Amino acid sequence: MSSAHPSPLRFSRLLLTGAAGGLGRVLRPRLKTRCDVLRVSDIADLGAAAEGEELRPCRLEDRDGVRALLEGVAAVVHLGGVSTEQPFDLILQANIVGTANLYEAARIHGVKRIVFASSNHVTGFYRQDEVIDTHAPVRPDGHYGLSKAYGENLAQFYWDRYRIETVSLRIGSSFPEPKDRRMLATWLGYDDLERLVVAALTAPVVGHSIVYGMSANATTWWDNTPARHVGYAPQDSSEPFRAAVEARQPVLDRDDPASTYQGGAFVRTGPFE
Ligand code: NAI
Ligand code: 15L
C-alpha cells in the first residue's frame, strides 16, 4: 500500500540552488543524507561532485536552463540569488526573474514542494520593540526585501493556482555565531538551519506557510505560532554569545535607524546610483 505522506523523510532527487553560497555549503552535505541524488546548482564554483551529487551550473535568469534544472526533481531548496541590498537590476534578474523561472519550471515538471529562502527583510521596517507573527503585513526594508516579498507572493500564487507547496523561510541571520547585538535576536545557528529546512521539506501539509528562521533566542521579535504545523523546534540559542557580543558592542546609537528597526543596517543601505 502506498503512503499518503506527500513528503518522505528520504527523497529520490533534491535540488539545492545557491549551493556554492554560505548556507549552500552548510546544507550541501547535510541534505545529501536525505536523498539518493542531490543536484546542486549555482553560478559560482561548485567544486567537485561528491558521490550521489549532480553538478548543474545555471544562471537563474536563464529560463530554459532553469527549466532543465528542475527535471526529475522531487523537491527544491531554493537558496540561490542576491542575498544583500544591491542595485535593483541585479536583484530583478536573480531574485525576481530567477524565482519566477524556478516556479514555472516546477509547474512544468510537477515538482510538489519548494523550500524558499526568504528573509527577515520582508518585514525589516517593523521596530525592534515590536513582536510580530507571520500574519503581519509585509514592510520590506529595500529592493532585496521587496524581491523576497515577491518570492513569497509567487509561492502563494503557485499554491493557490497549481497546488505546489512552499515553506517560505524568513531567515534571520544565519552565520557561525551572532556578530552584533541585533543578531542576538535574529541569529539562526547552522544546526537549527538544518532542522528548519528538513522540517519544511517533510511536514505533511504546508500549502504556503511562512516561518521565521531563528534559533531559540532569549530575545526575539518574531512569533512562529502560526507556523507550528511545520514542526520546526529550534535547539540552538544566541545566549551563550551574549556577553562577548555586548562587550564588543557596548553602546548603541539610538539615533541610528539600524538600532531601531528589525532590518538593522539594511534599512539605510542604498540607493545605488
Ligand atoms: P550567498 O550570497 O552566500 O549565496 C547565494 C548564492 O546564490 C551564491 O553562491 C551566488 O553565487 C548564487 N547566485 C547569485 N545570483 C545568482 C544567479 N543569478 N543565478 C544563480 N545563482 C546565483 O547567501 P547565503 O547567505 O548563503 O544565503 C542563501 C539564501 O538565504 C539567499 O537567498 C539569501 O537571500 C537567504 N538568506 C540568508 C540569510 C543569512 O543569514 N545567511 C538571511 C536571510 C536570507
Ligand atoms: C539577509 O537576508 C542576508 O542574506 C544576510 O546576509 C544577513 O545580512 C541577514 O539578512 C541579516 O539580516 O542579518
Coordinates of C-alpha atoms and ligand atoms in Angstrom, one line a residue:
M1 CA 0.0 0.0 0.0
S2 CA 1.4 3.4 -0.9
S3 CA 2.0 6.0 1.8
A4 CA -0.3 9.0 2.0
H5 CA 2.6 11.1 3.2
P6 CA 3.5 13.5 0.4
S7 CA 7.0 14.4 1.6
P8 CA 9.0 11.3 2.6
L9 CA 11.9 11.6 5.0
R10 CA 14.2 10.5 2.2
F11 CA 13.9 11.9 -1.3
S12 CA 14.9 10.4 -4.6
R13 CA 16.4 13.6 -6.0
L14 CA 16.6 17.0 -4.3
L15 CA 17.7 20.3 -6.0
L16 CA 19.8 22.8 -4.0
T17 CA 20.2 26.2 -5.6
G18 CA 22.8 28.6 -4.3
A19 CA 24.8 25.6 -3.4
A20 CA 28.1 27.5 -3.5
G21 CA 27.0 30.2 -1.1
G22 CA 27.4 30.5 2.6
L23 CA 24.3 28.5 3.6
G24 CA 24.5 26.3 0.5
R25 CA 27.9 25.0 1.6
V26 CA 26.5 24.2 5.1
L27 CA 23.4 22.4 3.8
R28 CA 25.0 20.5 0.9
P29 CA 26.5 17.6 2.9
R30 CA 23.5 17.6 5.3
L31 CA 20.9 17.4 2.6
K32 CA 22.9 14.6 0.8
T33 CA 22.0 12.3 3.8
R34 CA 18.3 12.9 3.0
C35 CA 18.2 11.9 -0.7
D36 CA 19.6 9.4 -3.2
V37 CA 20.8 12.2 -5.5
L38 CA 21.5 15.8 -4.7
R39 CA 21.5 18.1 -7.6
V40 CA 23.5 21.2 -6.8
S41 CA 23.4 24.5 -8.8
D42 CA 25.0 27.9 -8.7
I43 CA 26.8 30.4 -10.9
A44 CA 29.8 30.3 -8.6
D45 CA 32.3 27.4 -8.5
L46 CA 30.6 24.2 -7.1
G47 CA 33.9 22.2 -6.7
A48 CA 33.9 18.5 -7.3
A49 CA 30.9 16.3 -7.2
A50 CA 30.7 14.0 -4.1
E51 CA 29.2 10.6 -4.5
G52 CA 25.5 10.9 -5.3
E53 CA 25.7 14.5 -6.4
E54 CA 25.0 16.1 -9.8
L55 CA 26.6 19.5 -10.6
R56 CA 24.4 21.8 -12.6
P57 CA 25.8 25.3 -13.0
C58 CA 22.9 27.5 -14.0
R59 CA 22.1 31.2 -14.0
L60 CA 18.6 31.6 -12.5
E61 CA 17.5 34.2 -15.1
D62 CA 18.2 31.6 -17.9
R63 CA 14.6 30.4 -18.3
D64 CA 15.5 27.3 -20.4
G65 CA 18.4 26.4 -18.1
V66 CA 16.2 26.6 -15.1
R67 CA 13.5 24.5 -16.8
A68 CA 16.1 21.8 -17.4
L69 CA 17.4 22.1 -13.9
L70 CA 14.1 21.1 -12.3
E71 CA 13.5 18.0 -14.5
G72 CA 13.2 14.8 -12.4
V73 CA 13.4 16.6 -9.1
A74 CA 11.2 15.7 -6.1
A75 CA 11.6 18.9 -4.1
V76 CA 13.7 22.1 -4.2
V77 CA 15.6 24.1 -1.6
H78 CA 16.0 27.4 -3.3
L79 CA 18.8 29.5 -1.8
G80 CA 20.2 31.0 -5.0
G81 CA 20.1 34.7 -5.7
V82 CA 21.4 38.0 -4.5
S83 CA 21.5 37.9 -0.7
T84 CA 22.0 41.6 0.3
E85 CA 20.8 45.0 -0.8
Q86 CA 22.2 45.7 -4.2
P87 CA 21.4 47.8 -7.3
F88 CA 17.9 46.9 -8.4
D89 CA 18.9 45.4 -11.8
L90 CA 20.9 42.7 -10.1
I91 CA 18.1 41.9 -7.7
L92 CA 15.5 42.0 -10.5
Q93 CA 17.3 39.4 -12.6
A94 CA 18.5 36.9 -9.9
N95 CA 15.6 37.2 -7.4
I96 CA 12.5 38.2 -9.3
V97 CA 13.1 36.8 -12.8
G98 CA 15.1 33.9 -11.4
T99 CA 12.4 32.8 -8.8
A100 CA 9.7 33.2 -11.4
N101 CA 11.6 30.9 -13.7
L102 CA 12.0 28.4 -10.9
Y103 CA 8.3 28.2 -10.1
E104 CA 7.3 28.0 -13.7
A105 CA 9.8 25.1 -14.2
A106 CA 8.3 23.4 -11.1
R107 CA 4.9 23.7 -12.6
I108 CA 6.0 22.2 -15.9
H109 CA 7.8 19.3 -14.2
G110 CA 5.2 18.6 -11.5
V111 CA 7.5 19.4 -8.6
K112 CA 5.4 19.4 -5.5
R113 CA 7.4 21.1 -2.7
I114 CA 9.7 24.1 -2.6
V115 CA 11.6 25.5 0.4
F116 CA 12.2 29.2 -0.4
A117 CA 14.9 31.1 1.3
S118 CA 13.0 34.3 2.0
S119 CA 14.4 36.8 4.5
N120 CA 13.6 38.8 7.6
H121 CA 14.0 41.9 5.4
V122 CA 10.4 41.3 4.1
T123 CA 9.4 42.8 7.5
G124 CA 12.5 44.9 8.2
F125 CA 10.7 48.1 8.8
Y126 CA 9.0 46.8 12.0
R127 CA 10.6 48.2 15.1
Q128 CA 12.8 46.3 17.4
D129 CA 10.4 46.9 20.3
E130 CA 7.6 45.0 18.4
V131 CA 7.0 41.3 18.2
I132 CA 5.2 40.3 15.0
D133 CA 4.0 37.0 13.7
T134 CA 3.9 35.6 10.2
H135 CA 0.5 37.2 9.5
A136 CA 1.7 40.7 10.0
P137 CA 1.6 42.8 6.7
V138 CA 5.0 42.9 5.0
R139 CA 7.1 46.1 5.4
P140 CA 10.2 45.4 3.2
D141 CA 13.3 47.5 4.0
G142 CA 14.7 47.7 0.5
H143 CA 14.7 46.2 -3.0
Y144 CA 16.2 43.0 -1.6
G145 CA 13.3 42.7 0.9
L146 CA 10.8 43.6 -1.8
S147 CA 12.2 40.8 -4.0
K148 CA 11.7 38.3 -1.2
A149 CA 8.2 39.5 -0.7
Y150 CA 7.7 38.9 -4.5
G151 CA 9.0 35.4 -4.0
E152 CA 6.6 34.8 -1.1
N153 CA 3.7 36.1 -3.3
L154 CA 4.8 33.8 -6.1
A155 CA 4.8 30.9 -3.7
Q156 CA 1.2 31.8 -2.6
F157 CA 0.1 32.1 -6.2
Y158 CA 1.6 28.7 -7.2
W159 CA -0.1 27.1 -4.2
D160 CA -3.5 28.7 -4.9
R161 CA -3.4 28.0 -8.6
Y162 CA -1.2 24.9 -9.1
R163 CA -1.1 23.2 -5.7
I164 CA 2.7 23.5 -5.5
E165 CA 3.5 23.7 -1.8
T166 CA 6.1 26.1 -0.4
V167 CA 7.5 26.9 3.0
S168 CA 9.0 30.4 2.9
L169 CA 11.8 30.7 5.4
R170 CA 12.2 34.3 6.6
I171 CA 15.7 33.6 7.7
G172 CA 17.2 36.0 10.3
S173 CA 21.0 35.9 10.5
S174 CA 22.5 32.5 9.8
F175 CA 26.2 32.6 10.5
P176 CA 28.6 30.6 12.7
E177 CA 27.8 33.0 15.6
P178 CA 25.9 36.3 16.1
K179 CA 28.1 39.2 15.0
D180 CA 26.4 42.0 16.9
R181 CA 23.6 42.9 19.3
R182 CA 20.9 42.8 16.7
M183 CA 21.9 39.2 15.8
L184 CA 21.2 38.2 19.4
A185 CA 17.6 38.3 18.3
T186 CA 17.9 37.3 14.7
W187 CA 20.5 34.5 14.9
L188 CA 19.9 31.1 13.3
G189 CA 22.5 28.5 14.2
Y190 CA 23.6 26.1 11.4
D191 CA 22.1 23.0 13.2
D192 CA 18.8 24.9 13.5
L193 CA 19.1 25.9 9.9
E194 CA 19.2 22.2 9.0
R195 CA 16.3 21.4 11.4
L196 CA 14.3 24.2 9.8
V197 CA 14.9 23.1 6.2
V198 CA 14.3 19.4 7.0
A199 CA 11.0 20.3 8.7
A200 CA 10.0 22.4 5.7
L201 CA 10.8 19.6 3.3
T202 CA 9.0 16.9 5.3
A203 CA 6.0 18.5 7.1
P204 CA 3.0 16.6 5.7
V205 CA 0.7 19.6 4.8
V206 CA 2.1 23.1 4.4
G207 CA 0.2 24.8 1.5
H208 CA 2.1 28.1 1.5
S209 CA 3.5 28.6 5.0
I210 CA 5.8 31.2 6.3
V211 CA 8.3 30.6 9.2
Y212 CA 10.8 32.9 10.7
G213 CA 14.3 31.3 10.7
M214 CA 15.7 32.0 14.1
S215 CA 17.1 29.9 16.9
A216 CA 15.5 29.6 20.4
N217 CA 17.0 33.0 21.3
A218 CA 16.1 34.7 24.6
T219 CA 15.4 38.0 22.8
T220 CA 13.1 37.7 19.8
W221 CA 11.0 39.9 17.6
W222 CA 9.2 37.1 15.8
D223 CA 6.4 34.7 16.8
N224 CA 6.2 31.5 14.8
T225 CA 3.0 30.3 16.4
P226 CA 1.0 30.4 13.1
A227 CA 3.6 28.0 11.6
R228 CA 3.6 25.4 14.4
H229 CA 2.3 22.8 11.9
V230 CA 5.6 22.9 10.2
G231 CA 7.1 21.3 13.3
Y232 CA 10.3 23.3 13.5
A233 CA 11.8 23.0 17.0
P234 CA 14.9 25.1 17.4
Q235 CA 17.6 23.9 19.8
D236 CA 20.4 26.5 19.4
S237 CA 20.4 29.9 21.2
S238 CA 22.4 33.1 20.8
E239 CA 22.5 33.4 24.6
P240 CA 25.9 31.8 25.2
F241 CA 27.4 34.5 22.8
R242 CA 25.7 37.5 24.6
A243 CA 28.5 38.5 26.9
A244 CA 31.1 38.6 24.2
V245 CA 28.8 40.4 21.7
E246 CA 27.8 43.1 24.3
A247 CA 31.5 43.6 25.3
R248 CA 32.3 44.1 21.6
Q249 CA 29.4 46.5 21.1
P250 CA 28.9 48.2 24.4
V251 CA 26.8 51.2 23.2
L252 CA 24.1 51.5 20.6
D253 CA 23.5 54.8 18.8
R254 CA 19.8 55.4 19.4
D255 CA 19.6 57.9 16.5
D256 CA 20.8 55.2 14.1
P257 CA 17.8 53.6 12.3
A258 CA 19.9 50.4 12.2
S259 CA 19.4 50.2 16.0
T260 CA 15.7 50.9 15.8
Y261 CA 14.3 48.7 13.1
Q262 CA 14.4 44.9 12.8
G263 CA 16.2 45.1 9.4
G264 CA 19.2 46.7 11.0
A265 CA 21.6 48.4 8.6
F266 CA 19.5 47.2 5.6
V267 CA 17.0 50.0 6.4
R268 CA 19.6 52.6 5.4
T269 CA 21.6 50.8 2.7
G270 CA 21.3 52.4 -0.8
P271 CA 20.0 53.9 -3.0
F272 CA 22.7 52.9 -5.6
E273 CA 23.3 55.4 -8.4
Ligands
NAI1 P1 25.1 33.8 -0.5 O1 25.2 35.1 -1.2 O2 26.4 33.3 0.2 O3 24.7 32.6 -1.5 C1 23.8 32.9 -2.6 C2 24.3 32.1 -3.8 O4 23.4 32.4 -4.9 C3 25.7 32.4 -4.2 O5 26.5 31.3 -4.2 C4 25.6 33.0 -5.6 O6 26.6 32.7 -6.5 C5 24.2 32.4 -6.1 N1 23.6 33.3 -7.0 C6 23.6 34.7 -7.0 N2 23.0 35.1 -8.1 C7 22.7 34.1 -8.9 C8 22.1 33.9 -10.1 N3 21.7 35.0 -10.9 N4 21.9 32.6 -10.6 C9 22.3 31.6 -9.9 N5 22.9 31.6 -8.7 C10 23.1 32.9 -8.2 O7 23.9 33.8 0.5 P2 23.6 32.9 1.8 O8 24.0 33.6 3.0 O9 24.1 31.6 1.5 O10 22.0 32.9 1.7 C11 21.3 31.9 1.0 C12 19.9 32.3 0.8 O11 19.3 32.6 2.0 C13 19.8 33.6 0.0 O12 18.7 33.5 -0.9 C14 19.6 34.7 1.0 O13 18.8 35.8 0.5 C15 18.8 33.9 2.1 N6 19.0 34.5 3.4 C16 20.2 34.3 4.0 C17 20.4 34.8 5.3 C18 21.7 34.6 6.1 O14 21.7 35.0 7.2 N7 22.7 33.9 5.5 C19 19.4 35.6 6.0 C20 18.2 35.7 5.2 C21 18.0 35.2 4.0
15L2 C1 19.8 38.6 5.0 O1 18.8 38.5 4.3 C2 21.1 38.4 4.3 O2 21.1 37.5 3.3 C3 22.2 38.0 5.3 O3 23.5 38.2 4.7 C4 22.2 38.8 6.6 O4 22.5 40.1 6.4 C5 20.8 38.7 7.2 O5 19.8 39.0 6.2 C6 20.5 39.6 8.4 O6 19.5 40.3 8.4 O7 21.4 39.6 9.3

